[in-house]
Coordinates of C-alpha atoms and ligand atoms in Angstrom, one line a residue:
X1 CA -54.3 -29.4 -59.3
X2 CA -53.6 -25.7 -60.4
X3 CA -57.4 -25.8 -60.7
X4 CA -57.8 -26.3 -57.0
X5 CA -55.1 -24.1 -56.1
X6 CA -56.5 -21.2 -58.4
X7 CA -60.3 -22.1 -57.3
X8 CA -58.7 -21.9 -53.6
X9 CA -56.7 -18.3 -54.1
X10 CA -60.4 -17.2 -55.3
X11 CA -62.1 -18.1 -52.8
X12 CA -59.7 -16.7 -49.5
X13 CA -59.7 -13.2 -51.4
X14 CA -63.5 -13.4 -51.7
X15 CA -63.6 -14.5 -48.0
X16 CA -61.4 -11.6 -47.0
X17 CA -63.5 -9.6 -49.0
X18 CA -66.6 -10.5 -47.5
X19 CA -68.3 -7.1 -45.8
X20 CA -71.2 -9.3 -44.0
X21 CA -72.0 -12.4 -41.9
X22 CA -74.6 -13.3 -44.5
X23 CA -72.2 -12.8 -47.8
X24 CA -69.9 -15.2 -45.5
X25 CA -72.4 -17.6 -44.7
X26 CA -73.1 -18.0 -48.9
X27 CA -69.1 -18.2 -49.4
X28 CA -69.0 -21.1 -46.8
X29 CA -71.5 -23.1 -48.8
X30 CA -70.1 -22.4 -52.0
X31 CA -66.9 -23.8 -50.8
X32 CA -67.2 -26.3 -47.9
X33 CA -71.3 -26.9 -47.8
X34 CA -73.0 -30.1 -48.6
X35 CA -72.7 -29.3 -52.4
X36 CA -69.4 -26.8 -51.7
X37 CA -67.0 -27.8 -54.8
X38 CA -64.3 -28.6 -51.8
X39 CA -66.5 -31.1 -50.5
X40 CA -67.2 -32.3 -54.1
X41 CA -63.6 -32.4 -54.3
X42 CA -62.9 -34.3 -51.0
X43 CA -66.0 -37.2 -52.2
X44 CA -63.8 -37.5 -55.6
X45 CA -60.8 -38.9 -53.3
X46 CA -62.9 -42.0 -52.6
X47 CA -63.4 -43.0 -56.4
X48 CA -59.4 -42.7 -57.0
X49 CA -56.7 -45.0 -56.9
X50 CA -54.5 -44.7 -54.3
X51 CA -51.4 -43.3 -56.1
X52 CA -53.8 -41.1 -57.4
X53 CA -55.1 -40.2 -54.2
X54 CA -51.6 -39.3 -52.8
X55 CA -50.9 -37.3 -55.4
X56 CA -54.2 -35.1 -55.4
X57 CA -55.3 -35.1 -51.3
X58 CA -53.2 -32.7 -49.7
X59 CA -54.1 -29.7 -52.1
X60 CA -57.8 -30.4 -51.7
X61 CA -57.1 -31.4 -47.9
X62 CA -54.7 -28.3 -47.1
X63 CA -57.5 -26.1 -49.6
X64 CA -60.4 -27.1 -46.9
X65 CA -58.3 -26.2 -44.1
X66 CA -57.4 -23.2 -45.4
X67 CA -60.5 -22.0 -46.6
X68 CA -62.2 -23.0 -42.6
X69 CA -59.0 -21.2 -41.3
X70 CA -60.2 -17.7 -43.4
X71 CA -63.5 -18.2 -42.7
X72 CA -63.3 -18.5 -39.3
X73 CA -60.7 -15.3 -38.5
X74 CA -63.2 -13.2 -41.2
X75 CA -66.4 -14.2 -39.0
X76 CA -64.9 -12.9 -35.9
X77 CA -63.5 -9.7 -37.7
X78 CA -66.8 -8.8 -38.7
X79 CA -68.3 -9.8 -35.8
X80 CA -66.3 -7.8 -33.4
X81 CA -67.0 -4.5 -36.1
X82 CA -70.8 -5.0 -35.3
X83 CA -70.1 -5.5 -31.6
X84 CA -68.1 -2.0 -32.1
X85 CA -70.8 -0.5 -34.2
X86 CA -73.4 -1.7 -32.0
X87 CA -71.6 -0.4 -29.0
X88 CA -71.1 3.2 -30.7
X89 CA -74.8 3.6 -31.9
X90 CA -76.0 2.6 -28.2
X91 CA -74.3 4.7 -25.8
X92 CA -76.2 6.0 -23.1
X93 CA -75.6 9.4 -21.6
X94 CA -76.1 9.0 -18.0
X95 CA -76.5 12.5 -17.1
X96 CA -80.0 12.9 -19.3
X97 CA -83.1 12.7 -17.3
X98 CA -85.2 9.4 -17.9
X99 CA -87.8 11.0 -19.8
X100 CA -87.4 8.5 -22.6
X101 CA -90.0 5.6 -21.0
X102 CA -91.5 7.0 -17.7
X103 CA -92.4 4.9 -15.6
X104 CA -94.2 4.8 -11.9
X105 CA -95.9 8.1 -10.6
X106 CA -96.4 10.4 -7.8
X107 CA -99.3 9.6 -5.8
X108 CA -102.0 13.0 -5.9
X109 CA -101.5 12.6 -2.5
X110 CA -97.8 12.6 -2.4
X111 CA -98.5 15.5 -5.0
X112 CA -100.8 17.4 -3.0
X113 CA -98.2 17.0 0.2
X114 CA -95.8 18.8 -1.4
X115 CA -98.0 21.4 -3.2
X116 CA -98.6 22.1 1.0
X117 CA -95.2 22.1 1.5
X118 CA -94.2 24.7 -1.3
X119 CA -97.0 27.0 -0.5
X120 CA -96.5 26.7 3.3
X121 CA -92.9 27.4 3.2
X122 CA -93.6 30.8 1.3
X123 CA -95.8 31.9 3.9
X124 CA -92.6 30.9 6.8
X125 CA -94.2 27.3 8.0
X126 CA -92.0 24.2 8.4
X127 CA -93.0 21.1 8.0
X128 CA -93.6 19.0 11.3
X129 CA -94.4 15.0 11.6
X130 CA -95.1 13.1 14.7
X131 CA -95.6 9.4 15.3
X132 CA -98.9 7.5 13.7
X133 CA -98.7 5.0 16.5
X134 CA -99.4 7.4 19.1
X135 CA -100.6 7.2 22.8
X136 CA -104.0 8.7 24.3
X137 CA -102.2 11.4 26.2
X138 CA -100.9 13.1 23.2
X139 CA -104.0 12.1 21.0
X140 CA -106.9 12.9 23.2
X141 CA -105.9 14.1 26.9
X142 CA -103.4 17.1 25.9
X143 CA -105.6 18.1 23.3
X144 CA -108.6 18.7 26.3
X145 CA -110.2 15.8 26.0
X146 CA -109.6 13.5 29.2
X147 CA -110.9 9.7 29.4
X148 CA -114.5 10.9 29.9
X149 CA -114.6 13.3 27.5
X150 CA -117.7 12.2 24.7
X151 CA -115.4 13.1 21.9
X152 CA -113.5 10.3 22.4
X153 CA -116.4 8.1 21.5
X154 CA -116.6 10.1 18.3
X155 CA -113.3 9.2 17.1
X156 CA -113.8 5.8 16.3
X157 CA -110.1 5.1 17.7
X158 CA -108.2 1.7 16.9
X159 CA -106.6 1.1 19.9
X160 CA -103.8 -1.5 20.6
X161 CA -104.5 -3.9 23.3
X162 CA -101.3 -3.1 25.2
X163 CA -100.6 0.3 27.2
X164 CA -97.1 2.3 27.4
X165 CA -95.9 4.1 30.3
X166 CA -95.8 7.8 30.0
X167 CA -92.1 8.5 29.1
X168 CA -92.3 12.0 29.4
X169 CA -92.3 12.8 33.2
X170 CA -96.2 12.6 33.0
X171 CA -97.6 10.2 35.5
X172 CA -99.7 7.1 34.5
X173 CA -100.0 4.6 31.6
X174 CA -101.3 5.1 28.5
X175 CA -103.5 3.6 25.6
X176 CA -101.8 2.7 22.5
X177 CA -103.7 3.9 19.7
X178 CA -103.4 4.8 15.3
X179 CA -103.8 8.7 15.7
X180 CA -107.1 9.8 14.9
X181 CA -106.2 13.3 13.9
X182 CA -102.8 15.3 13.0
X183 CA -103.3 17.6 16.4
X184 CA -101.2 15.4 18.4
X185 CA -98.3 17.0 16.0
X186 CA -99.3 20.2 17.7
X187 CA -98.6 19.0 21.5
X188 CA -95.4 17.4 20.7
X189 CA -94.5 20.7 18.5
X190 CA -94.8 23.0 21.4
X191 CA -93.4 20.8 23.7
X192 CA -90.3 20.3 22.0
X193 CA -89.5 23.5 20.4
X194 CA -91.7 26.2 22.6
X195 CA -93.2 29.3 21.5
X196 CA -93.4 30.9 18.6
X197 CA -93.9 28.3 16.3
X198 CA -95.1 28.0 12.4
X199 CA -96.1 24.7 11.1
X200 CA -97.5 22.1 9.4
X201 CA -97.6 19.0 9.9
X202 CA -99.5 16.8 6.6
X203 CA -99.8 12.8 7.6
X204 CA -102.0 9.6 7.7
X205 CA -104.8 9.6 10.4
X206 CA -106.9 6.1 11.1
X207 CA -110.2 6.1 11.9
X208 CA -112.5 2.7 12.4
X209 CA -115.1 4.2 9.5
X210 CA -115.7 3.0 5.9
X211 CA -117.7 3.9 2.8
X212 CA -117.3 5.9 -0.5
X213 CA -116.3 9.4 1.2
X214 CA -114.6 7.8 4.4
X215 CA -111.5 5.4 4.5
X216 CA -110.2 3.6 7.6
X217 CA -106.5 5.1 6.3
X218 CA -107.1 9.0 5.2
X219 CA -104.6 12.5 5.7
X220 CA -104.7 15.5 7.0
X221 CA -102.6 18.5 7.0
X222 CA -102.3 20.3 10.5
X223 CA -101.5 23.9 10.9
X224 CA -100.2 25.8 14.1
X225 CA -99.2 29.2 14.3
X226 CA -98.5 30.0 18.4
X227 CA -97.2 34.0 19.0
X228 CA -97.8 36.5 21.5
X229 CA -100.4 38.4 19.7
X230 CA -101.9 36.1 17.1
X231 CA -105.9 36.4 16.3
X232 CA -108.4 35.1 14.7
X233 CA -107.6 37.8 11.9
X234 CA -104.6 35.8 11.4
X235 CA -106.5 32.2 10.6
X236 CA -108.4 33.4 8.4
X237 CA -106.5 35.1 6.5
X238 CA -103.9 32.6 6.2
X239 CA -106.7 29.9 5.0
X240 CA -107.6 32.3 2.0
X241 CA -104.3 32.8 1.0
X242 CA -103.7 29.2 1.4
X243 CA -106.7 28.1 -0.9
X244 CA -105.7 30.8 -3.8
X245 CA -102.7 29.6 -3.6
X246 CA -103.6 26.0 -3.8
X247 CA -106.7 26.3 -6.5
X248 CA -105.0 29.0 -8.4
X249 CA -107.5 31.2 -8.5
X250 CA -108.7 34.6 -6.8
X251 CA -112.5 34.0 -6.4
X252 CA -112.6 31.6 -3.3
X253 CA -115.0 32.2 -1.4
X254 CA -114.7 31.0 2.4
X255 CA -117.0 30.6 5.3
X256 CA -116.3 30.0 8.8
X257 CA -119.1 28.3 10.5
X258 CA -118.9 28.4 14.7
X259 CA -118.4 25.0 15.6
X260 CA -116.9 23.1 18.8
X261 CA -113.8 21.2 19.1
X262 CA -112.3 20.1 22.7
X263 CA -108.8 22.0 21.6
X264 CA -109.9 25.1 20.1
X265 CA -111.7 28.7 21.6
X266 CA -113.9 29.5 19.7
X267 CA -113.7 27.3 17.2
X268 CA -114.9 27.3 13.2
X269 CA -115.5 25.2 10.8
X270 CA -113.6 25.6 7.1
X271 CA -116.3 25.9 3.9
X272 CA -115.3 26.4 0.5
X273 CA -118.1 27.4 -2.1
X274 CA -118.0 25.6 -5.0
X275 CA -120.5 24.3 -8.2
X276 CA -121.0 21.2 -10.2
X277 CA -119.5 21.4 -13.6
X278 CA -120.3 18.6 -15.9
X279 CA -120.2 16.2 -12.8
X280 CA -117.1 17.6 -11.3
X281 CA -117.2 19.7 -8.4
X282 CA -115.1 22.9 -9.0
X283 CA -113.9 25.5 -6.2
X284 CA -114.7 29.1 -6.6
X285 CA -117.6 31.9 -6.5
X286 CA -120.1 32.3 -3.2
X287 CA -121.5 29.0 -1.9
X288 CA -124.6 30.9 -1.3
X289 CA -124.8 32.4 -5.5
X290 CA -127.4 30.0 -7.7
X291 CA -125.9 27.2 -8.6
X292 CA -123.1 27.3 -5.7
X293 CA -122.7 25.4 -3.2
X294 CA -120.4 25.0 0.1
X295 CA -118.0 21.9 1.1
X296 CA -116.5 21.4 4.5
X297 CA -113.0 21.3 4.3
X298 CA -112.0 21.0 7.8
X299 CA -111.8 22.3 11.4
X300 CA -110.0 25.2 13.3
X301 CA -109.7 27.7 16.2
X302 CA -108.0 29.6 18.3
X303 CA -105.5 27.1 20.8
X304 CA -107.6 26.5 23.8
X305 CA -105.7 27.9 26.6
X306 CA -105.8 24.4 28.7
X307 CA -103.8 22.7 25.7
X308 CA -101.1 25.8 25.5
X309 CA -100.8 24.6 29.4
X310 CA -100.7 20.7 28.4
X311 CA -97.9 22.1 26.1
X312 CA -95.9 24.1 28.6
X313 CA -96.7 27.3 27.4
X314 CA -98.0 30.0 29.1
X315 CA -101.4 31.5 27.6
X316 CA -101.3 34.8 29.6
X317 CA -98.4 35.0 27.0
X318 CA -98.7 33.4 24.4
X319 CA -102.0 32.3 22.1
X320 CA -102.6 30.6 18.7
X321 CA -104.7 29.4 15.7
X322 CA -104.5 25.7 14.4
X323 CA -106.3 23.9 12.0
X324 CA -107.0 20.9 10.5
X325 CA -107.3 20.3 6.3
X326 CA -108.5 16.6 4.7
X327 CA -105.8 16.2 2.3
X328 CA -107.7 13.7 0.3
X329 CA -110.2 15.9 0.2
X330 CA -108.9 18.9 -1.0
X331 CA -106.9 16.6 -3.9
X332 CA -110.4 15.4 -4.6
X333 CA -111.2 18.9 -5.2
X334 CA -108.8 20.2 -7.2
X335 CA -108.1 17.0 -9.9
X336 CA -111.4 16.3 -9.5
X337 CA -111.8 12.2 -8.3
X338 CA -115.0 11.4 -7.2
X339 CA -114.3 8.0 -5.4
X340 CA -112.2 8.5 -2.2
X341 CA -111.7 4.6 -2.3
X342 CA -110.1 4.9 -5.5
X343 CA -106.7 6.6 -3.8
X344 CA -106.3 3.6 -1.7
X345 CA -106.6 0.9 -4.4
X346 CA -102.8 0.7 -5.8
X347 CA -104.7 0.6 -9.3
X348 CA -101.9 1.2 -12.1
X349 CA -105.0 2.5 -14.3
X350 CA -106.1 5.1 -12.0
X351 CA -102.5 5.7 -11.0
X352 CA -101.3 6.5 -15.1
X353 CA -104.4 8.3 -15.2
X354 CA -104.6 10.5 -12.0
X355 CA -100.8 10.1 -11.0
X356 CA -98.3 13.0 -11.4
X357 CA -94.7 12.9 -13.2
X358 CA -91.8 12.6 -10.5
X359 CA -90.4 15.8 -12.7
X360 CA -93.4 17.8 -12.0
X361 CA -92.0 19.6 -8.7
X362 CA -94.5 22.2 -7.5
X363 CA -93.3 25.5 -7.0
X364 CA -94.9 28.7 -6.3
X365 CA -92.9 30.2 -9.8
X366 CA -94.3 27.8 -12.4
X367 CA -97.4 26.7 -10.9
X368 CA -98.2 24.7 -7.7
X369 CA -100.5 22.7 -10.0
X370 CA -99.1 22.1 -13.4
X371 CA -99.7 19.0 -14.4
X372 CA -96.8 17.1 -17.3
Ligands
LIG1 N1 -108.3 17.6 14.6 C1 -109.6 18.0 14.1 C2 -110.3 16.8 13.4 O1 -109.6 15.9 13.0 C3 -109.5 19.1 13.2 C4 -109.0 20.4 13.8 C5 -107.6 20.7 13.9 C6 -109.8 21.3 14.4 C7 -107.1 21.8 14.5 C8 -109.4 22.4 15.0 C9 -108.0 22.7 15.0 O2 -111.5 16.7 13.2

């Protein structure tokens, strides 16, 4: 008897004592396991006769309840300690940045957009967007080229196999079509917000064309710049400081090649001289130098005056240069992909690998460029 009740005092103080869930677990077995002396105790009941039995069950019985009883209430203190503990050692400032596990990237085209963006708005452009489901008025007929013009043909235009009344006061229905080009952006520009005007207008462009340098999807970047005394001075001039800006580096060397487009008066076509370095194409020196060569970046020209007159404006007063950059090219160029087909993909891989971090906002201070 006294041993029980001394064996029992022993044991709650060791419970209450107990500093983990493990030194708890071996005090539970010690006392009400399998081979626990209370259960040892509880078995020698059954060997005793009754008087006997009355006499000794309740301590053992009131022991084993008061033993569970402490071992219960000490499980849940030390429980809700580490639930405490746990809580304190995980806290989680909200305010941090998630740099701890990035995940996801920014596209280099997304990248590349906003590089335009940043280097645009320095020189005074906005940024313009127009519709990618466009009609032929806007995509072909404003821009001086009418239903028989042959550059139509040259487009490789999806069309839609419904037409659209013209909503604008222009007589006539129109083809639905995916925009071949930006330069739409430059009609609906000048028709909405007049002269003068300084923009640019980056976006997807569909074409019916596929293989390693041409996608059915692709961007552009359009620029328009409409004053009353704007030149051709002014084009090029804002190309070069556009590509510095963009390559970071002085020694571009550009070449404007006469060329036609429907839109523009006269009209050139972009180069950029460049060499091969270890199977990467690099921009910078003279495309003609040994070793150099030139890639064609895009088109441009002064506004033809029949599409300042499709846009409302008046070309005894006013004139204009626009142009017309590959996006995907230019990216190519600069973080040096080889595979156009690559961007399109959704390729994690190619993504970790070519893919820029969400943090790394281009601006013209720390570096248009810099990659995390
Ligand atoms: N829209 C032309 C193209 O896609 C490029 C261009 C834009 C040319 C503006 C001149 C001026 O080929």
């Amino acid at each position: 008897m006294t041993d029980i009740t001394s064996q029992t005092k022993a044991a709650l103080s060791a419970i209450a004592a107990a500093e983990s869930l493990e030194a708890l677990e071996t005090l539970r077995l010690e006392t009400l396991g399998k081979k626990g002396w209370v259960s040892l105790a509880l078995k020698t009941l059954g060997g005793m006769s009754s008087e006997e039995r009355t006499a000794a069950a309740p301590a053992i019985q009131s022991s084993r309840a008061s033993i569970a009883d402490a071992l219960e209430s000490r499980k849940a203190a030390l429980e809700a300690a580490a639930l405490d503990a746990q809580l304190a050692r995980e806290t989680i400032d909200l305010t941090l940045p998630a740099m701890a596990a990035p995940r996801g990237s920014v596209h280099p085209v997304s990248q590349v957009m906003d590089e335009l963006a940043e280097i645009f708005a320095d020189l005074g452009f906005s940024v313009a967007t127009g519709p990618e489901i466009e009609d032929d008025w806007h995509n072909f007929t404003a821009l001086n080229m009418d239903e028989t013009h042959p550059a139509r043909a040259m487009h490789d235009t999806f069309y839609f196999p419904d037409k659209t009344d013209a909503s604008d006061g222009k007589s006539g229905e129109r083809e639905i079509l995916l925009r071949t080009h930006t330069s739409p952006v430059q009609i609906r520009s000048m028709l909405a917000q007049g002269a003068p005007i300084r923009l640019i207008a980056p976006g997807r462009v569909y074409r019916s064309d596929s293989d390693a340098t041409h996608t059915p999807m692709f961007h552009q970047v359009e620029g328009l710049v409409v004053g009353k005394d704007i030149h051709l001075g002014h084009l090029k001039w804002t190309l070069e400081t556009f590509f510095k800006a963009f390559f970071e580096r002085e020694d571009i060397s550009l070449r404007l090649r006469p060329s036609y487009f429907p839109f523009t008066e006269p009209s050139v076509e972009v180069d950029v001289g460049y060499s091969n370095q270890g199977g990467r194409r690099v921009v910078g020196g003279h495309g003609d130098a040994p070793g150099h060569a030139w890639m064609e970046l895009g088109g441009s020209g002064m506004i033809n005056t029949r599409v300042l007159e499709f846009a409302g404006l008046d070309p005894a007063e006013y004139q204009g240069f626009a142009f017309g950059l590959g996006i995907d090219r230019i990216a190519m160029l600069k973080y040096g992909m080889n595979d156009l087909r690559a961007f399109f993909d959704g390729d994690g891989r190619w993504l970790a690998h070519y893919g820029f971090s969400p943090f790394d906002q281009p601006t013209l201070s720390a570096g248009v460029g810099a990659r995390a």
